[in-house]
Amino acid sequence: GTMENRSLYCNAAVATAEDIEAMWASGKHCNKTSVGQPIIYIDKGIPISNKVQIEMSSLLQDIKNRAVFDTILQNSKPVSICPKVSEEEMRLTVQQLSGIWVITGTFMLGGIVISLISRCTT
């Protein structure tokens, strides 16, 4: 549905692509969108025996070069049940984007005040 009071909602987040895709598949957070590419990838693996390390490395590199993993990843993504939304409806307003600056400015001002007070008392 439409959001009458957008200030009551989460407007932006840092989340894994897998989490946001899972939410879209269940119809949640349909008003969110991914922006750009992931900023970091975390590789996980298991140790293998030195006896087969060369063969396994070669096999995995061959599979990677043929984009087998990428194809499997694309085919296993959950299907979003969220309605299509225009980019115009997804844009964040200046008010929504200003929150981080208000918080940062408050901490900065607090730091300056504390610094000035500590100079005056010493």
C-alpha atoms as an extended CHARMM CRD file, in Angstrom:
* protein
*
       122  EXT
         1         1  GLY       CA              0.0000000000        0.0000000000        0.0000000000  PROA      1               0.0000000000
         2         2  THR       CA              0.9230000000        3.6230000000       -0.0170000000  PROA      2               0.0000000000
         3         3  MET       CA              2.7310000000        5.1430000000        2.9080000000  PROA      3               0.0000000000
         4         4  GLU       CA              0.9560000000        8.2290000000        4.2200000000  PROA      4               0.0000000000
         5         5  ASN       CA              3.5350000000        9.1040000000        6.8770000000  PROA      5               0.0000000000
         6         6  ARG       CA              6.9340000000        8.0420000000        5.5130000000  PROA      6               0.0000000000
         7         7  SER       CA              8.7150000000        9.1940000000        8.7020000000  PROA      7               0.0000000000
         8         8  LEU       CA              7.3040000000        6.1520000000       10.5230000000  PROA      8               0.0000000000
         9         9  TYR       CA              9.1340000000        3.7320000000        8.2580000000  PROA      9               0.0000000000
        10        10  CYS       CA             12.7040000000        2.5790000000        7.7370000000  PROA      10              0.0000000000
        11        11  ASN       CA             13.9070000000        4.4600000000        4.6680000000  PROA      11              0.0000000000
        12        12  ALA       CA             17.3650000000        3.0150000000        4.1140000000  PROA      12              0.0000000000
        13        13  ALA       CA             19.4980000000        0.1940000000        5.4410000000  PROA      13              0.0000000000
        14        14  VAL       CA             22.7290000000       -1.6520000000        4.9450000000  PROA      14              0.0000000000
        15        15  ALA       CA             21.7850000000       -5.2730000000        4.3750000000  PROA      15              0.0000000000
        16        16  THR       CA             22.9960000000       -8.3230000000        2.5340000000  PROA      16              0.0000000000
        17        17  ALA       CA             21.5070000000       -8.8890000000       -0.9020000000  PROA      17              0.0000000000
        18        18  GLU       CA             20.3580000000      -12.3320000000        0.2150000000  PROA      18              0.0000000000
        19        19  ASP       CA             18.3880000000      -10.8860000000        3.1330000000  PROA      19              0.0000000000
        20        20  ILE       CA             16.6250000000       -8.2540000000        1.0370000000  PROA      20              0.0000000000
        21        21  GLU       CA             15.7950000000      -10.8190000000       -1.6830000000  PROA      21              0.0000000000
        22        22  ALA       CA             14.3510000000      -13.1750000000        0.9430000000  PROA      22              0.0000000000
        23        23  MET       CA             12.1980000000      -10.3490000000        2.3210000000  PROA      23              0.0000000000
        24        24  TRP       CA             10.9450000000       -9.4830000000       -1.1820000000  PROA      24              0.0000000000
        25        25  ALA       CA             10.0630000000      -13.1440000000       -1.7370000000  PROA      25              0.0000000000
        26        26  SER       CA              7.8330000000      -13.0130000000        1.3410000000  PROA      26              0.0000000000
        27        27  GLY       CA              6.3220000000       -9.6370000000        0.3510000000  PROA      27              0.0000000000
        28        28  LYS       CA              8.1220000000       -7.6610000000        3.0650000000  PROA      28              0.0000000000
        29        29  HSD       CA             10.0430000000       -4.3860000000        2.6790000000  PROA      29              0.0000000000
        30        30  CYS       CA              8.7680000000       -3.9160000000       -0.8680000000  PROA      30              0.0000000000
        31        31  ASN       CA              9.5660000000       -0.2130000000       -0.5690000000  PROA      31              0.0000000000
        32        32  LYS       CA             13.3300000000       -0.9540000000       -0.4010000000  PROA      32              0.0000000000
        33        33  THR       CA             15.6750000000       -1.4070000000       -3.3280000000  PROA      33              0.0000000000
        34        34  SER       CA             19.2920000000       -2.4040000000       -3.8140000000  PROA      34              0.0000000000
        35        35  VAL       CA             21.6060000000        0.4200000000       -4.7510000000  PROA      35              0.0000000000
        36        36  GLY       CA             24.7780000000       -0.5060000000       -6.5970000000  PROA      36              0.0000000000
        37        37  GLN       CA             26.8700000000       -3.6010000000       -6.1470000000  PROA      37              0.0000000000
        38        38  PRO       CA             27.8440000000       -5.2680000000       -2.8640000000  PROA      38              0.0000000000
        39        39  ILE       CA             30.6740000000       -3.4590000000       -1.0720000000  PROA      39              0.0000000000
        40        40  ILE       CA             32.2170000000       -6.6580000000        0.2910000000  PROA      40              0.0000000000
        41        41  TYR       CA             32.0780000000      -10.3900000000       -0.2500000000  PROA      41              0.0000000000
        42        42  ILE       CA             32.8270000000      -12.8870000000        2.4860000000  PROA      42              0.0000000000
        43        43  ASP       CA             34.3110000000      -16.1150000000        1.2110000000  PROA      43              0.0000000000
        44        44  LYS       CA             33.8240000000      -19.2320000000        3.2660000000  PROA      44              0.0000000000
        45        45  GLY       CA             35.5200000000      -22.5230000000        2.6730000000  PROA      45              0.0000000000
        46        46  ILE       CA             36.7110000000      -25.7440000000        4.1400000000  PROA      46              0.0000000000
        47        47  PRO       CA             40.2540000000      -27.0600000000        4.2860000000  PROA      47              0.0000000000
        48        48  ILE       CA             41.1010000000      -29.8650000000        1.8870000000  PROA      48              0.0000000000
        49        49  SER       CA             43.8740000000      -32.3950000000        1.8670000000  PROA      49              0.0000000000
        50        50  ASN       CA             47.1950000000      -31.4070000000        0.3030000000  PROA      50              0.0000000000
        51        51  LYS       CA             46.9310000000      -34.6020000000       -1.7700000000  PROA      51              0.0000000000
        52        52  VAL       CA             44.0040000000      -33.2390000000       -3.8060000000  PROA      52              0.0000000000
        53        53  GLN       CA             44.5560000000      -29.4870000000       -3.4180000000  PROA      53              0.0000000000
        54        54  ILE       CA             46.0040000000      -28.9690000000       -6.9100000000  PROA      54              0.0000000000
        55        55  GLU       CA             43.2400000000      -30.9320000000       -8.6420000000  PROA      55              0.0000000000
        56        56  MET       CA             40.4720000000      -29.2930000000       -6.6030000000  PROA      56              0.0000000000
        57        57  SER       CA             41.8710000000      -25.8030000000       -7.2160000000  PROA      57              0.0000000000
        58        58  SER       CA             42.0270000000      -26.4920000000      -10.9320000000  PROA      58              0.0000000000
        59        59  LEU       CA             38.4720000000      -27.8740000000      -10.9780000000  PROA      59              0.0000000000
        60        60  LEU       CA             37.0610000000      -24.9450000000       -8.9840000000  PROA      60              0.0000000000
        61        61  GLN       CA             38.8350000000      -22.4120000000      -11.2000000000  PROA      61              0.0000000000
        62        62  ASP       CA             37.4440000000      -24.1310000000      -14.3090000000  PROA      62              0.0000000000
        63        63  ILE       CA             33.9230000000      -24.0550000000      -12.8400000000  PROA      63              0.0000000000
        64        64  LYS       CA             34.3640000000      -20.3800000000      -11.9630000000  PROA      64              0.0000000000
        65        65  ASN       CA             35.6280000000      -19.5590000000      -15.4660000000  PROA      65              0.0000000000
        66        66  ARG       CA             32.5840000000      -21.2450000000      -17.0310000000  PROA      66              0.0000000000
        67        67  ALA       CA             30.3250000000      -19.1620000000      -14.7160000000  PROA      67              0.0000000000
        68        68  VAL       CA             28.7040000000      -22.2890000000      -13.2760000000  PROA      68              0.0000000000
        69        69  PHE       CA             28.4980000000      -20.7720000000       -9.7890000000  PROA      69              0.0000000000
        70        70  ASP       CA             27.0340000000      -17.5140000000      -11.1240000000  PROA      70              0.0000000000
        71        71  THR       CA             24.3940000000      -19.4320000000      -13.0940000000  PROA      71              0.0000000000
        72        72  ILE       CA             23.4370000000      -21.5300000000      -10.0640000000  PROA      72              0.0000000000
        73        73  LEU       CA             23.2570000000      -18.3780000000       -7.9300000000  PROA      73              0.0000000000
        74        74  GLN       CA             20.9990000000      -16.5810000000      -10.4170000000  PROA      74              0.0000000000
        75        75  ASN       CA             18.7130000000      -19.6080000000      -10.7750000000  PROA      75              0.0000000000
        76        76  SER       CA             18.3860000000      -20.1060000000       -7.0110000000  PROA      76              0.0000000000
        77        77  LYS       CA             17.3680000000      -16.5290000000       -6.1350000000  PROA      77              0.0000000000
        78        78  PRO       CA             13.8820000000      -16.3370000000       -4.6220000000  PROA      78              0.0000000000
        79        79  VAL       CA             11.1830000000      -14.7590000000       -6.7690000000  PROA      79              0.0000000000
        80        80  SER       CA              9.9650000000      -11.3960000000       -5.5190000000  PROA      80              0.0000000000
        81        81  ILE       CA              6.2220000000      -11.0710000000       -4.9890000000  PROA      81              0.0000000000
        82        82  CYS       CA              6.4910000000       -7.3170000000       -4.5020000000  PROA      82              0.0000000000
        83        83  PRO       CA              4.6920000000       -5.1110000000       -7.0250000000  PROA      83              0.0000000000
        84        84  LYS       CA              6.8650000000       -3.1620000000       -9.4320000000  PROA      84              0.0000000000
        85        85  VAL       CA              7.5340000000        0.3670000000       -8.1830000000  PROA      85              0.0000000000
        86        86  SER       CA              8.8070000000        3.2990000000      -10.2100000000  PROA      86              0.0000000000
        87        87  GLU       CA             12.1340000000        4.9050000000       -9.3800000000  PROA      87              0.0000000000
        88        88  GLU       CA             10.3040000000        8.1240000000       -8.5700000000  PROA      88              0.0000000000
        89        89  GLU       CA              8.4560000000        6.4150000000       -5.7070000000  PROA      89              0.0000000000
        90        90  MET       CA             11.7090000000        4.8910000000       -4.3710000000  PROA      90              0.0000000000
        91        91  ARG       CA             13.6820000000        8.1420000000       -4.0550000000  PROA      91              0.0000000000
        92        92  LEU       CA             14.6610000000        9.3080000000       -0.5960000000  PROA      92              0.0000000000
        93        93  THR       CA             13.7920000000       12.8560000000        0.3580000000  PROA      93              0.0000000000
        94        94  VAL       CA             16.2350000000       15.4040000000        1.7730000000  PROA      94              0.0000000000
        95        95  GLN       CA             14.5290000000       14.9840000000        5.1580000000  PROA      95              0.0000000000
        96        96  GLN       CA             15.1380000000       11.2200000000        5.0860000000  PROA      96              0.0000000000
        97        97  LEU       CA             18.7760000000       11.6640000000        4.0850000000  PROA      97              0.0000000000
        98        98  SER       CA             19.4860000000       14.3780000000        6.6570000000  PROA      98              0.0000000000
        99        99  GLY       CA             19.1510000000       12.0960000000        9.6930000000  PROA      99              0.0000000000
       100       100  ILE       CA             22.7570000000       10.9140000000        9.5960000000  PROA      100             0.0000000000
       101       101  TRP       CA             23.9930000000       14.5020000000        9.4300000000  PROA      101             0.0000000000
       102       102  VAL       CA             21.8880000000       15.5390000000       12.4190000000  PROA      102             0.0000000000
       103       103  ILE       CA             23.2490000000       12.6310000000       14.4540000000  PROA      103             0.0000000000
       104       104  THR       CA             26.8370000000       13.2620000000       13.3400000000  PROA      104             0.0000000000
       105       105  GLY       CA             26.5090000000       16.9980000000       13.9750000000  PROA      105             0.0000000000
       106       106  THR       CA             25.1370000000       16.3690000000       17.4570000000  PROA      106             0.0000000000
       107       107  PHE       CA             28.0740000000       14.1440000000       18.3740000000  PROA      107             0.0000000000
       108       108  MET       CA             30.5200000000       16.6360000000       16.8660000000  PROA      108             0.0000000000
       109       109  LEU       CA             28.9960000000       19.5300000000       18.7750000000  PROA      109             0.0000000000
       110       110  GLY       CA             29.0110000000       17.4640000000       21.9680000000  PROA      110             0.0000000000
       111       111  GLY       CA             32.6830000000       16.6710000000       21.4330000000  PROA      111             0.0000000000
       112       112  ILE       CA             33.5340000000       20.3230000000       20.9170000000  PROA      112             0.0000000000
       113       113  VAL       CA             31.6430000000       21.3510000000       24.0660000000  PROA      113             0.0000000000
       114       114  ILE       CA             33.3600000000       18.6460000000       26.1360000000  PROA      114             0.0000000000
       115       115  SER       CA             36.7440000000       19.6640000000       24.7080000000  PROA      115             0.0000000000
       116       116  LEU       CA             36.1490000000       23.3300000000       25.5580000000  PROA      116             0.0000000000
       117       117  ILE       CA             34.9730000000       22.5090000000       29.0840000000  PROA      117             0.0000000000
       118       118  SER       CA             38.0060000000       20.3010000000       29.7350000000  PROA      118             0.0000000000
       119       119  ARG       CA             40.3540000000       23.0890000000       28.5200000000  PROA      119             0.0000000000
       120       120  CYS       CA             38.7110000000       25.6440000000       30.7990000000  PROA      120             0.0000000000
       121       121  THR       CA             38.9230000000       23.4190000000       33.8680000000  PROA      121             0.0000000000
       122       122  THR       CA             42.6340000000       22.5790000000       33.4520000000  PROA      122             0.0000000000
